[in-house]
């Protein structure tokens, strides 16, 4: 077997409490498009556009290249490279006709250690695969929605040829050079006994494969499941997190250029727009500092979006946990807000 059964996230993690405040975010998620060709029954897209507009102020759009180029230019101002630039978020990235160009520009700009795309894979064909390989994409993560045409119809309301999807994934895997192909599937998209079929299908045609647990990511979606909030999507059990770690190491950028302190659909706070402010200004600015401080002071639930969001319990890892250090860190943040970032943090009690 060539593939490894392991979660698809970055395995080399830094202990976040010892590293913050970060001068450069570890990761940035740029949403190349928020259109999707699927309507998976566990995803916000299953609710339809008018409900998504009402609940999340969400209107699908592609990111224009002019906005993307601003993002890349602004990333060069950070003192270090990002660990990860993910061209992913709330839509199917391959629907953006410029996606391969976006990868190529990011690679040539050398702004991140790794560029990834998370895709449902349905639009992958020889031409798209070749373009992504030529662009030197580091990681293509494929999120499967079933193991047959019938399951796809059931899970995402879309007719596809599963055989063709597998053919195209095999083509990508056998032609890629330095990049990786990771494949995952949600547990609810598998029929009874199909776990083995999933692993057998990808054991020699992926670099990693994993079955994730569906989580109640979208408020408004009726998750007809027994969902515990103390187990993450990788199956790890942990205590509920009080502090959401995401705003301390990442940013999310919507197609219109709006920037949020995570990669959810919720936009708990808008830090600014890349057309008006630079990313480094937003990363070091008071809006984000105030937002982070409110989490450190255990006031997360005062933000209505954060109050209903499961992400801290869904995707946070032990190394990201800030709960234990929240009080001490809050003192650093209070000093920064009073005195600016030039404060010497080693002098804070
Ligand atoms: S493919 Fe992804 S973004 Fe599209 S509906 Fe399914 S889960 Fe949502
Ligand atoms: S709790 Fe959710 S919405 Fe709030 S910052 Fe964390 S990930 Fe974003």
Short mmCIF file of C-alpha atoms and ligand atoms in Angstrom, two decimals:
data_model
loop_
_atom_site.label_atom_id
_atom_site.label_comp_id
_atom_site.label_asym_id
_atom_site.label_seq_id
_atom_site.Cartn_x
_atom_site.Cartn_y
_atom_site.Cartn_z
CA UNK A 1 0.00 0.00 0.00
CA UNK A 2 1.47 3.37 -1.02
CA UNK A 3 -1.03 5.59 0.75
CA UNK A 4 -1.17 6.40 4.47
CA UNK A 5 -4.35 6.41 6.50
CA UNK A 6 -3.97 9.69 8.33
CA UNK A 7 -5.82 13.02 8.73
CA UNK A 8 -5.28 15.55 5.99
CA UNK A 9 -4.20 18.50 8.15
CA UNK A 10 -0.60 19.65 8.63
CA UNK A 11 0.96 17.18 11.06
CA UNK A 12 3.93 19.29 12.10
CA UNK A 13 2.28 21.72 14.49
CA UNK A 14 3.65 24.50 16.66
CA UNK A 15 2.44 24.95 20.22
CA UNK A 16 0.35 28.03 19.57
CA UNK A 17 0.35 29.44 23.12
CA UNK A 18 4.16 29.66 22.98
CA UNK A 19 4.24 31.26 19.53
CA UNK A 20 1.58 34.01 19.72
CA UNK A 21 1.33 36.83 18.94
CA UNK A 22 2.46 35.85 15.44
CA UNK A 23 4.08 38.40 13.17
CA UNK A 24 2.91 36.38 10.17
CA UNK A 25 -0.21 34.23 10.15
CA UNK A 26 0.49 30.53 9.73
CA UNK A 27 -2.23 30.14 7.13
CA UNK A 28 -4.51 32.13 4.89
CA UNK A 29 -7.57 30.77 3.14
CA UNK A 30 -8.42 32.64 -0.05
CA UNK A 31 -11.86 31.72 -1.41
CA UNK A 32 -11.42 31.60 -5.23
CA UNK A 33 -15.17 31.19 -5.60
CA UNK A 34 -18.16 30.68 -3.38
CA UNK A 35 -20.21 29.01 -6.13
CA UNK A 36 -20.59 25.25 -5.85
CA UNK A 37 -21.92 22.68 -8.31
CA UNK A 38 -22.98 20.35 -5.46
CA UNK A 39 -25.58 20.64 -2.71
CA UNK A 40 -24.19 18.25 -0.10
CA UNK A 41 -26.78 17.55 2.57
CA UNK A 42 -24.43 18.52 5.44
CA UNK A 43 -23.30 21.79 3.83
CA UNK A 44 -24.77 25.30 3.86
CA UNK A 45 -25.23 25.06 0.09
CA UNK A 46 -27.98 22.50 0.67
CA UNK A 47 -30.19 25.27 2.12
CA UNK A 48 -30.40 27.20 -1.13
CA UNK A 49 -29.20 30.69 -1.89
CA UNK A 50 -31.98 32.75 -0.34
CA UNK A 51 -31.62 31.02 3.05
CA UNK A 52 -27.84 31.38 2.85
CA UNK A 53 -28.29 35.07 2.10
CA UNK A 54 -30.62 35.52 5.08
CA UNK A 55 -28.54 33.49 7.52
CA UNK A 56 -25.00 34.36 6.49
CA UNK A 57 -25.31 37.33 4.14
CA UNK A 58 -23.81 34.93 1.59
CA UNK A 59 -23.92 35.59 -2.14
CA UNK A 60 -21.82 33.36 -4.38
CA UNK A 61 -19.24 34.99 -6.58
CA UNK A 62 -15.86 34.33 -8.17
CA UNK A 63 -12.82 36.22 -6.92
CA UNK A 64 -11.63 38.57 -9.65
CA UNK A 65 -7.99 38.28 -10.61
CA UNK A 66 -7.40 41.94 -9.68
CA UNK A 67 -8.44 41.14 -6.07
CA UNK A 68 -6.32 37.99 -6.01
CA UNK A 69 -3.26 39.87 -7.26
CA UNK A 70 -3.71 42.41 -4.45
CA UNK A 71 -3.77 39.54 -1.94
CA UNK A 72 -0.56 38.05 -3.30
CA UNK A 73 1.18 41.42 -3.40
CA UNK A 74 0.12 42.16 0.18
CA UNK A 75 1.33 38.77 1.41
CA UNK A 76 4.87 39.78 0.44
CA UNK A 77 4.82 42.43 3.20
CA UNK A 78 4.77 39.85 6.02
CA UNK A 79 8.18 39.15 7.58
CA UNK A 80 7.94 35.40 6.90
CA UNK A 81 6.28 33.09 4.44
CA UNK A 82 2.92 31.59 5.31
CA UNK A 83 3.05 27.92 6.18
CA UNK A 84 -0.06 27.41 4.08
CA UNK A 85 -2.00 29.28 1.43
CA UNK A 86 -5.23 27.40 0.80
CA UNK A 87 -7.20 28.35 -2.30
CA UNK A 88 -10.37 26.98 -0.81
CA UNK A 89 -13.56 28.07 0.87
CA UNK A 90 -17.33 27.70 0.73
CA UNK A 91 -17.46 26.70 -2.90
CA UNK A 92 -15.81 24.50 -5.49
CA UNK A 93 -12.44 26.10 -6.34
CA UNK A 94 -12.20 24.43 -9.77
CA UNK A 95 -15.26 26.42 -10.86
CA UNK A 96 -13.02 29.47 -11.01
CA UNK A 97 -11.62 29.33 -14.56
CA UNK A 98 -8.43 31.04 -13.39
CA UNK A 99 -7.64 28.59 -10.58
CA UNK A 100 -4.49 27.15 -12.17
CA UNK A 101 -3.21 30.67 -12.88
CA UNK A 102 -3.86 31.54 -9.23
CA UNK A 103 -1.74 28.59 -8.09
CA UNK A 104 1.04 29.48 -10.51
CA UNK A 105 1.12 33.13 -9.38
CA UNK A 106 1.23 32.11 -5.72
CA UNK A 107 4.02 29.59 -6.33
CA UNK A 108 6.09 32.06 -8.35
CA UNK A 109 5.58 34.75 -5.68
CA UNK A 110 6.99 32.38 -3.07
CA UNK A 111 4.61 33.67 -0.39
CA UNK A 112 3.84 30.33 1.24
CA UNK A 113 5.60 27.09 2.04
CA UNK A 114 2.68 25.12 0.66
CA UNK A 115 -0.24 25.87 -1.68
CA UNK A 116 -3.29 23.64 -1.45
CA UNK A 117 -6.73 23.29 -2.98
CA UNK A 118 -9.62 21.40 -1.40
CA UNK A 119 -12.01 20.31 -4.15
CA UNK A 120 -14.90 17.92 -4.68
CA UNK A 121 -12.95 16.70 -7.73
CA UNK A 122 -15.95 16.60 -10.06
CA UNK A 123 -14.44 19.13 -12.49
CA UNK A 124 -11.06 17.50 -12.62
CA UNK A 125 -10.21 16.27 -16.10
CA UNK A 126 -6.98 15.76 -18.00
CA UNK A 127 -6.70 19.43 -18.99
CA UNK A 128 -7.37 20.78 -15.47
CA UNK A 129 -5.09 18.17 -13.92
CA UNK A 130 -2.25 19.07 -16.31
CA UNK A 131 -2.73 22.79 -15.60
CA UNK A 132 -2.57 22.25 -11.81
CA UNK A 133 0.47 20.02 -12.15
CA UNK A 134 2.18 22.60 -14.41
CA UNK A 135 1.37 25.28 -11.84
CA UNK A 136 3.18 23.13 -9.25
CA UNK A 137 0.28 22.78 -6.84
CA UNK A 138 1.63 21.25 -3.61
CA UNK A 139 -1.46 19.50 -2.28
CA UNK A 140 -4.74 18.63 -3.92
CA UNK A 141 -7.22 17.48 -1.30
CA UNK A 142 -10.28 15.75 -2.67
CA UNK A 143 -13.42 15.60 -0.62
CA UNK A 144 -15.52 12.67 -1.85
CA UNK A 145 -19.27 12.52 -1.32
CA UNK A 146 -19.83 8.82 -1.89
CA UNK A 147 -18.45 5.66 -3.45
CA UNK A 148 -20.99 5.30 -6.28
CA UNK A 149 -23.17 7.36 -8.62
CA UNK A 150 -26.13 6.50 -6.38
CA UNK A 151 -24.43 7.83 -3.22
CA UNK A 152 -23.55 11.09 -4.96
CA UNK A 153 -27.18 11.60 -5.91
CA UNK A 154 -28.19 10.89 -2.32
CA UNK A 155 -25.52 12.98 -0.54
CA UNK A 156 -25.09 15.95 -2.86
CA UNK A 157 -28.11 15.86 -5.14
CA UNK A 158 -25.90 15.70 -8.22
CA UNK A 159 -25.51 13.13 -10.96
CA UNK A 160 -21.90 12.26 -11.62
CA UNK A 161 -20.01 9.35 -13.09
CA UNK A 162 -18.06 7.94 -10.15
CA UNK A 163 -16.02 5.82 -12.54
CA UNK A 164 -14.94 8.95 -14.43
CA UNK A 165 -14.09 10.73 -11.17
CA UNK A 166 -11.84 7.85 -10.14
CA UNK A 167 -10.24 7.79 -13.60
CA UNK A 168 -9.42 11.52 -13.36
CA UNK A 169 -8.04 11.18 -9.82
CA UNK A 170 -5.84 8.31 -10.98
CA UNK A 171 -4.66 10.44 -13.89
CA UNK A 172 -3.73 13.27 -11.49
CA UNK A 173 -1.98 10.90 -9.10
CA UNK A 174 0.06 9.17 -11.78
CA UNK A 175 1.13 12.40 -13.54
CA UNK A 176 1.82 14.72 -10.60
CA UNK A 177 5.44 15.27 -9.72
CA UNK A 178 6.34 16.83 -6.38
CA UNK A 179 2.73 17.41 -5.29
CA UNK A 180 0.51 15.25 -3.11
CA UNK A 181 -2.98 13.90 -3.57
CA UNK A 182 -4.99 13.46 -0.38
CA UNK A 183 -8.48 11.93 -0.43
CA UNK A 184 -11.09 12.10 2.30
CA UNK A 185 -14.72 11.23 2.70
CA UNK A 186 -17.31 12.10 5.34
CA UNK A 187 -18.52 9.15 7.37
CA UNK A 188 -22.14 9.90 6.48
CA UNK A 189 -21.36 9.60 2.77
CA UNK A 190 -20.38 5.96 3.21
CA UNK A 191 -22.90 3.14 3.18
CA UNK A 192 -22.48 0.37 5.70
CA UNK A 193 -19.30 -1.62 5.07
CA UNK A 194 -17.92 0.83 2.48
CA UNK A 195 -14.95 1.90 4.63
CA UNK A 196 -12.90 -0.97 3.23
CA UNK A 197 -13.99 -0.12 -0.31
CA UNK A 198 -12.82 3.48 0.25
CA UNK A 199 -9.39 2.41 1.51
CA UNK A 200 -8.98 -0.25 -1.18
CA UNK A 201 -9.87 2.25 -3.90
CA UNK A 202 -7.21 4.75 -2.90
CA UNK A 203 -4.49 2.64 -1.29
CA UNK A 204 -2.31 2.84 -4.38
CA UNK A 205 -3.55 6.07 -5.91
CA UNK A 206 -3.29 8.68 -3.15
CA UNK A 207 -0.68 9.89 -0.69
CA UNK A 208 -3.07 10.05 2.25
CA UNK A 209 -6.65 8.95 2.82
CA UNK A 210 -8.99 9.49 5.74
CA UNK A 211 -12.60 9.13 6.81
CA UNK A 212 -13.72 12.29 8.62
CA UNK A 213 -16.63 12.68 10.99
CA UNK A 214 -19.33 15.07 9.89
CA UNK A 215 -19.67 18.04 12.20
CA UNK A 216 -22.43 20.65 12.55
CA UNK A 217 -20.43 23.28 10.69
CA UNK A 218 -23.38 25.25 9.32
CA UNK A 219 -26.02 26.64 11.64
CA UNK A 220 -29.32 26.33 9.80
CA UNK A 221 -28.59 22.87 8.37
CA UNK A 222 -30.64 20.13 9.95
CA UNK A 223 -28.04 17.58 11.05
CA UNK A 224 -30.15 14.54 11.66
CA UNK A 225 -27.37 12.96 13.67
CA UNK A 226 -26.17 12.49 17.18
CA UNK A 227 -23.37 15.03 17.19
CA UNK A 228 -21.11 15.51 20.14
CA UNK A 229 -19.23 18.79 20.37
CA UNK A 230 -16.23 17.34 22.15
CA UNK A 231 -15.00 15.23 19.26
CA UNK A 232 -13.37 16.84 16.27
CA UNK A 233 -13.78 15.78 12.67
CA UNK A 234 -10.68 13.61 12.97
CA UNK A 235 -12.21 11.59 15.79
CA UNK A 236 -10.09 13.12 18.58
CA UNK A 237 -11.90 13.60 21.86
CA UNK A 238 -11.13 16.79 23.78
CA UNK A 239 -12.74 19.25 26.18
CA UNK A 240 -14.81 22.08 24.75
CA UNK A 241 -12.59 24.99 23.86
CA UNK A 242 -13.36 28.38 25.38
CA UNK A 243 -10.92 30.34 23.24
CA UNK A 244 -11.18 29.86 19.49
CA UNK A 245 -7.58 29.43 18.29
CA UNK A 246 -8.26 30.21 14.63
CA UNK A 247 -8.10 34.05 14.81
CA UNK A 248 -4.64 33.75 16.36
CA UNK A 249 -3.05 31.99 13.38
CA UNK A 250 -5.14 32.51 10.27
CA UNK A 251 -7.22 34.78 8.04
CA UNK A 252 -9.96 34.06 5.50
CA UNK A 253 -10.52 36.20 2.41
CA UNK A 254 -13.88 36.28 0.64
CA UNK A 255 -14.08 36.73 -3.15
CA UNK A 256 -15.02 40.42 -2.75
CA UNK A 257 -11.84 41.03 -0.71
CA UNK A 258 -13.44 41.10 2.75
CA UNK A 259 -11.14 39.61 5.39
CA UNK A 260 -12.28 37.62 8.44
CA UNK A 261 -10.24 36.13 11.31
CA UNK A 262 -11.01 32.49 10.40
CA UNK A 263 -12.27 30.58 7.38
CA UNK A 264 -15.91 30.08 8.33
CA UNK A 265 -18.91 31.34 6.42
CA UNK A 266 -19.95 33.43 9.44
CA UNK A 267 -17.74 36.53 9.16
CA UNK A 268 -17.72 37.07 12.96
CA UNK A 269 -15.99 40.38 12.32
CA UNK A 270 -14.81 42.02 9.10
CA UNK A 271 -11.24 43.19 9.55
CA UNK A 272 -11.32 45.24 6.35
CA UNK A 273 -11.12 44.71 2.62
CA UNK A 274 -7.94 44.13 0.64
CA UNK A 275 -9.03 46.84 -1.80
CA UNK A 276 -8.72 49.42 0.99
CA UNK A 277 -6.34 48.03 3.61
CA UNK A 278 -3.35 45.75 3.47
CA UNK A 279 -3.39 42.33 5.09
CA UNK A 280 -0.49 43.19 7.37
CA UNK A 281 -2.37 46.29 8.62
CA UNK A 282 -5.40 44.13 9.32
CA UNK A 283 -3.32 41.40 10.99
CA UNK A 284 -1.69 43.93 13.34
CA UNK A 285 -4.69 46.23 13.64
CA UNK A 286 -6.91 46.96 16.60
CA UNK A 287 -10.02 45.30 15.16
CA UNK A 288 -8.34 41.90 15.20
CA UNK A 289 -6.57 42.58 18.52
CA UNK A 290 -9.88 43.51 20.19
CA UNK A 291 -11.53 40.42 18.73
CA UNK A 292 -8.71 38.14 19.91
CA UNK A 293 -8.77 39.78 23.35
CA UNK A 294 -12.49 39.12 23.69
CA UNK A 295 -11.76 35.41 23.15
CA UNK A 296 -8.90 35.45 25.67
CA UNK A 297 -11.25 37.06 28.19
CA UNK A 298 -13.64 34.15 27.57
CA UNK A 299 -16.25 36.41 25.95
CA UNK A 300 -16.52 34.40 22.76
CA UNK A 301 -20.25 33.91 23.16
CA UNK A 302 -20.80 37.69 23.13
CA UNK A 303 -20.24 37.50 19.38
CA UNK A 304 -23.44 35.92 18.01
CA UNK A 305 -21.55 34.19 15.17
CA UNK A 306 -18.87 32.72 17.45
CA UNK A 307 -21.54 31.68 19.93
CA UNK A 308 -23.07 29.21 17.47
CA UNK A 309 -19.86 28.16 15.67
CA UNK A 310 -18.49 24.66 16.25
CA UNK A 311 -15.10 25.29 14.61
CA UNK A 312 -13.10 25.57 17.87
CA UNK A 313 -14.27 22.06 18.71
CA UNK A 314 -14.28 20.84 15.15
CA UNK A 315 -10.86 21.61 13.77
CA UNK A 316 -8.70 22.70 16.68
CA UNK A 317 -5.85 20.48 17.73
CA UNK A 318 -4.24 19.99 21.15
CA UNK A 319 -1.27 22.14 20.08
CA UNK A 320 -3.66 25.00 19.20
CA UNK A 321 -5.41 25.05 22.57
CA UNK A 322 -5.14 28.50 24.18
CA UNK A 323 -7.54 27.97 27.09
CA UNK A 324 -4.90 27.24 29.72
CA UNK A 325 -2.82 30.33 28.79
CA UNK A 326 -5.73 32.68 28.07
CA UNK A 327 -5.37 34.86 31.17
CA UNK A 328 -1.62 35.46 30.76
CA UNK A 329 -2.01 36.07 27.04
CA UNK A 330 -4.81 38.56 27.67
CA UNK A 331 -2.30 40.76 29.54
CA UNK A 332 -0.06 40.88 26.48
CA UNK A 333 -3.01 41.80 24.30
CA UNK A 334 -4.14 44.53 26.70
CA UNK A 335 -0.62 46.04 26.63
CA UNK A 336 -0.54 45.88 22.86
CA UNK A 337 -3.86 47.62 22.54
CA UNK A 338 -2.80 50.35 24.95
CA UNK A 339 0.73 50.85 23.68
CA UNK A 340 0.89 49.47 20.16
CA UNK A 341 2.82 46.46 18.94
CA UNK A 342 6.19 47.89 19.96
CA UNK A 343 5.66 46.80 23.57
CA UNK A 344 8.31 44.41 24.83
CA UNK A 345 6.25 41.34 25.65
CA UNK A 346 8.97 39.89 27.86
CA UNK A 347 8.30 42.70 30.34
CA UNK A 348 4.65 41.80 30.75
CA UNK A 349 4.00 40.08 34.08
S1 LIG B 1 -18.81 20.19 -2.47
FE1 LIG B 1 -18.16 21.22 -0.59
S2 LIG B 1 -18.85 23.37 -0.82
FE2 LIG B 1 -19.92 22.13 -2.35
S3 LIG B 1 -21.87 21.60 -1.42
FE3 LIG B 1 -20.45 19.91 -1.02
S4 LIG B 1 -19.50 20.36 0.98
FE4 LIG B 1 -20.49 22.25 0.22
S1 LIG B 2 -15.63 30.75 16.86
FE1 LIG B 2 -16.03 30.32 14.67
S2 LIG B 2 -16.73 32.26 13.80
FE2 LIG B 2 -15.70 32.71 15.77
S3 LIG B 2 -13.58 33.14 15.22
FE3 LIG B 2 -13.72 30.96 15.74
S4 LIG B 2 -14.01 29.96 13.78
FE4 LIG B 2 -14.52 32.09 13.46
#
